[in-house]
Amino acid sequence: MSKKILLINPIKRLHPPFGLMYIAAALEKACFGVEIYEIKPEVILPLKRSLQKLKKKISGFNPAFIGITCMSAQAPLAKFLTGWIKENFSGLKITLGGAHPTFMPHRVLEWGADFIVLGEGEKTVVELARYITGERRDLHDLNGICYRDGEKIISRDTPTII
């Protein structure tokens, strides 16, 4: 399985996405290939073109999973992207993290996300990546995540603090 991870910032701001950069650094240190994809605000309006670019990026990069950061202001777009990615890339796992998913993990799982990383995710996301790529057998001792197991929601809501 691919050891590449695509991290998406739904709306590019003036400052760099430091949270995603920390996550990317932790994943790279653990020998994962990582790219950050940012959607510029001026590109959101011609949505069809923006989605074509994202589709090309995902197809070309072929990630093991996609991580999407989400503050509450980004929630509508993050929700849309989650559904769109699931529709266009069935089987591709999607993980959401950031303030909004941390405080509303059950609701964000309803968007179609496979996993929610709670709190500071640098350590948690590395172990989650190991699980998704088959390097780790299970999630039973991984804190700081929320996910579905059939109809049941599993929440190991003690986030890992660095």
mmCIF file of C-alpha atoms in Angstrom:
data_model
loop_
_atom_site.group_PDB
_atom_site.id
_atom_site.type_symbol
_atom_site.label_atom_id
_atom_site.label_comp_id
_atom_site.label_asym_id
_atom_site.label_seq_id
_atom_site.Cartn_x
_atom_site.Cartn_y
_atom_site.Cartn_z
ATOM 1 C CA MET A 1 0.000 0.000 0.000
ATOM 2 C CA SER A 2 1.055 3.567 -0.666
ATOM 3 C CA LYS A 3 2.844 5.372 2.151
ATOM 4 C CA LYS A 4 1.780 8.759 0.826
ATOM 5 C CA ILE A 5 -0.612 11.090 2.587
ATOM 6 C CA LEU A 6 -2.322 14.146 1.142
ATOM 7 C CA LEU A 7 -3.206 16.852 3.653
ATOM 8 C CA ILE A 8 -5.818 19.397 2.577
ATOM 9 C CA ASN A 9 -6.327 22.919 3.861
ATOM 10 C CA PRO A 10 -9.882 23.770 2.667
ATOM 11 C CA ILE A 11 -9.306 27.532 2.536
ATOM 12 C CA LYS A 12 -5.844 29.017 2.215
ATOM 13 C CA ARG A 13 -5.305 31.921 4.597
ATOM 14 C CA LEU A 14 -2.650 34.625 4.675
ATOM 15 C CA HIS A 15 -0.496 32.649 7.117
ATOM 16 C CA PRO A 16 0.923 29.176 6.465
ATOM 17 C CA PRO A 17 -1.135 26.245 7.788
ATOM 18 C CA PHE A 18 1.103 25.606 10.797
ATOM 19 C CA GLY A 19 -1.043 22.756 12.158
ATOM 20 C CA LEU A 20 -0.811 20.856 8.870
ATOM 21 C CA MET A 21 2.889 21.619 8.683
ATOM 22 C CA TYR A 22 3.424 20.041 12.135
ATOM 23 C CA ILE A 23 1.410 16.989 11.068
ATOM 24 C CA ALA A 24 3.371 16.739 7.804
ATOM 25 C CA ALA A 25 6.693 16.957 9.662
ATOM 26 C CA ALA A 26 5.677 14.190 12.077
ATOM 27 C CA LEU A 27 4.562 11.960 9.186
ATOM 28 C CA GLU A 28 7.737 12.639 7.201
ATOM 29 C CA LYS A 29 9.852 11.799 10.256
ATOM 30 C CA ALA A 30 8.012 8.455 10.362
ATOM 31 C CA CYS A 31 8.939 7.830 6.675
ATOM 32 C CA PHE A 32 5.636 8.782 5.040
ATOM 33 C CA GLY A 33 5.518 10.877 1.877
ATOM 34 C CA VAL A 34 3.378 13.948 2.479
ATOM 35 C CA GLU A 35 2.032 16.809 0.420
ATOM 36 C CA ILE A 36 -0.122 19.721 1.539
ATOM 37 C CA TYR A 37 -2.805 20.907 -0.888
ATOM 38 C CA GLU A 38 -4.390 24.289 -0.246
ATOM 39 C CA ILE A 39 -7.535 25.580 -1.876
ATOM 40 C CA LYS A 40 -7.243 29.290 -2.535
ATOM 41 C CA PRO A 41 -10.346 31.369 -1.705
ATOM 42 C CA GLU A 42 -10.520 32.817 -5.223
ATOM 43 C CA VAL A 43 -10.645 29.275 -6.637
ATOM 44 C CA ILE A 44 -13.671 28.210 -4.594
ATOM 45 C CA LEU A 45 -16.140 30.140 -6.750
ATOM 46 C CA PRO A 46 -15.282 28.363 -10.012
ATOM 47 C CA LEU A 47 -15.818 25.135 -8.065
ATOM 48 C CA LYS A 48 -15.846 22.807 -11.054
ATOM 49 C CA ARG A 49 -12.326 23.879 -12.039
ATOM 50 C CA SER A 50 -11.114 23.628 -8.433
ATOM 51 C CA LEU A 51 -12.502 20.100 -8.110
ATOM 52 C CA GLN A 52 -10.894 19.057 -11.405
ATOM 53 C CA LYS A 53 -7.515 20.210 -10.055
ATOM 54 C CA LEU A 54 -8.072 18.343 -6.796
ATOM 55 C CA LYS A 55 -9.144 15.197 -8.654
ATOM 56 C CA LYS A 56 -5.991 15.359 -10.768
ATOM 57 C CA LYS A 57 -3.869 15.854 -7.630
ATOM 58 C CA ILE A 58 -5.411 12.887 -5.816
ATOM 59 C CA SER A 59 -5.179 10.622 -8.868
ATOM 60 C CA GLY A 60 -1.568 11.560 -9.558
ATOM 61 C CA PHE A 61 -0.369 11.404 -5.956
ATOM 62 C CA ASN A 62 -2.289 8.204 -5.098
ATOM 63 C CA PRO A 63 -2.359 8.689 -1.308
ATOM 64 C CA ALA A 64 -3.068 5.981 1.272
ATOM 65 C CA PHE A 65 -5.415 8.469 2.899
ATOM 66 C CA ILE A 66 -6.384 12.118 2.954
ATOM 67 C CA GLY A 67 -6.288 14.349 6.000
ATOM 68 C CA ILE A 68 -8.409 17.488 6.058
ATOM 69 C CA THR A 69 -7.931 20.245 8.603
ATOM 70 C CA CYS A 70 -11.072 22.002 9.730
ATOM 71 C CA MET A 71 -11.750 25.060 11.816
ATOM 72 C CA SER A 72 -15.435 25.881 12.258
ATOM 73 C CA ALA A 73 -15.318 28.532 9.515
ATOM 74 C CA GLN A 74 -14.063 25.842 7.115
ATOM 75 C CA ALA A 75 -16.676 23.248 8.146
ATOM 76 C CA PRO A 76 -19.095 23.684 5.201
ATOM 77 C CA LEU A 77 -16.302 23.287 2.647
ATOM 78 C CA ALA A 78 -14.637 20.455 4.598
ATOM 79 C CA LYS A 79 -17.991 18.643 4.726
ATOM 80 C CA PHE A 80 -18.489 19.118 0.989
ATOM 81 C CA LEU A 81 -14.942 17.928 0.201
ATOM 82 C CA THR A 82 -15.360 14.848 2.381
ATOM 83 C CA GLY A 83 -18.500 13.815 0.502
ATOM 84 C CA TRP A 84 -17.010 14.681 -2.876
ATOM 85 C CA ILE A 85 -13.825 12.673 -2.221
ATOM 86 C CA LYS A 86 -15.846 9.676 -0.992
ATOM 87 C CA GLU A 87 -18.018 9.879 -4.109
ATOM 88 C CA ASN A 88 -15.087 10.138 -6.518
ATOM 89 C CA PHE A 89 -12.525 7.937 -4.735
ATOM 90 C CA SER A 90 -14.452 5.186 -3.004
ATOM 91 C CA GLY A 91 -12.294 3.242 -0.603
ATOM 92 C CA LEU A 92 -9.945 6.168 0.050
ATOM 93 C CA LYS A 93 -9.857 6.828 3.792
ATOM 94 C CA ILE A 94 -10.484 10.362 5.026
ATOM 95 C CA THR A 95 -9.328 11.716 8.359
ATOM 96 C CA LEU A 96 -10.398 15.080 9.727
ATOM 97 C CA GLY A 97 -8.681 17.040 12.451
ATOM 98 C CA GLY A 98 -8.615 20.516 13.876
ATOM 99 C CA ALA A 99 -10.802 22.486 16.234
ATOM 100 C CA HIS A 100 -14.191 21.694 14.677
ATOM 101 C CA PRO A 101 -13.783 17.887 14.487
ATOM 102 C CA THR A 102 -12.220 17.830 17.968
ATOM 103 C CA PHE A 103 -15.263 19.471 19.517
ATOM 104 C CA MET A 104 -17.897 17.787 17.320
ATOM 105 C CA PRO A 105 -16.425 14.389 16.339
ATOM 106 C CA HIS A 106 -19.716 12.476 16.147
ATOM 107 C CA ARG A 107 -21.270 15.067 13.851
ATOM 108 C CA VAL A 108 -18.175 15.195 11.616
ATOM 109 C CA LEU A 109 -18.249 11.396 11.278
ATOM 110 C CA GLU A 110 -21.728 11.863 9.771
ATOM 111 C CA TRP A 111 -20.083 13.718 6.878
ATOM 112 C CA GLY A 112 -18.511 10.434 5.790
ATOM 113 C CA ALA A 113 -15.123 10.794 7.475
ATOM 114 C CA ASP A 114 -13.485 7.527 8.471
ATOM 115 C CA PHE A 115 -11.500 8.905 11.394
ATOM 116 C CA ILE A 116 -11.352 12.020 13.532
ATOM 117 C CA VAL A 117 -8.062 12.984 15.158
ATOM 118 C CA LEU A 118 -8.754 14.794 18.408
ATOM 119 C CA GLY A 119 -6.592 17.557 19.844
ATOM 120 C CA GLU A 120 -2.927 17.809 18.945
ATOM 121 C CA GLY A 121 -2.513 15.133 16.313
ATOM 122 C CA GLU A 122 1.211 14.803 15.609
ATOM 123 C CA LYS A 123 1.642 11.478 17.436
ATOM 124 C CA THR A 124 -1.863 10.162 16.844
ATOM 125 C CA VAL A 125 -1.837 10.697 13.080
ATOM 126 C CA VAL A 126 1.450 8.792 12.700
ATOM 127 C CA GLU A 127 -0.005 5.743 14.455
ATOM 128 C CA LEU A 128 -3.239 6.099 12.477
ATOM 129 C CA ALA A 129 -1.212 6.239 9.245
ATOM 130 C CA ARG A 130 0.595 3.062 10.309
ATOM 131 C CA TYR A 131 -2.777 1.389 10.845
ATOM 132 C CA ILE A 132 -4.229 2.525 7.507
ATOM 133 C CA THR A 133 -1.118 1.370 5.609
ATOM 134 C CA GLY A 134 -1.091 -2.006 7.368
ATOM 135 C CA GLU A 135 1.959 -1.451 9.580
ATOM 136 C CA ARG A 136 -0.170 -1.496 12.738
ATOM 137 C CA ARG A 137 -2.649 -4.269 13.489
ATOM 138 C CA ASP A 138 -5.394 -2.446 15.389
ATOM 139 C CA LEU A 139 -6.460 0.750 17.069
ATOM 140 C CA HIS A 140 -7.393 -0.590 20.507
ATOM 141 C CA ASP A 141 -4.691 1.365 22.378
ATOM 142 C CA LEU A 142 -4.583 4.507 20.221
ATOM 143 C CA ASN A 143 -5.927 7.516 22.112
ATOM 144 C CA GLY A 144 -7.113 10.719 20.507
ATOM 145 C CA ILE A 145 -9.287 9.250 17.751
ATOM 146 C CA CYS A 146 -12.931 8.740 16.993
ATOM 147 C CA TYR A 147 -14.229 6.352 14.306
ATOM 148 C CA ARG A 148 -17.060 4.022 13.338
ATOM 149 C CA ASP A 149 -16.990 0.283 13.837
ATOM 150 C CA GLY A 150 -20.082 -0.722 11.897
ATOM 151 C CA GLU A 151 -22.935 1.229 13.493
ATOM 152 C CA LYS A 152 -21.004 1.775 16.724
ATOM 153 C CA ILE A 153 -18.930 4.915 17.273
ATOM 154 C CA ILE A 154 -15.649 4.317 19.062
ATOM 155 C CA SER A 155 -14.202 7.346 20.813
ATOM 156 C CA ARG A 156 -10.803 7.232 22.430
ATOM 157 C CA ASP A 157 -11.146 10.816 23.415
ATOM 158 C CA THR A 158 -8.029 11.316 25.450
ATOM 159 C CA PRO A 159 -6.006 13.295 22.940
ATOM 160 C CA THR A 160 -2.282 12.788 22.863
ATOM 161 C CA ILE A 161 -0.543 15.860 24.244
ATOM 162 C CA ILE A 162 2.968 16.611 23.043
#
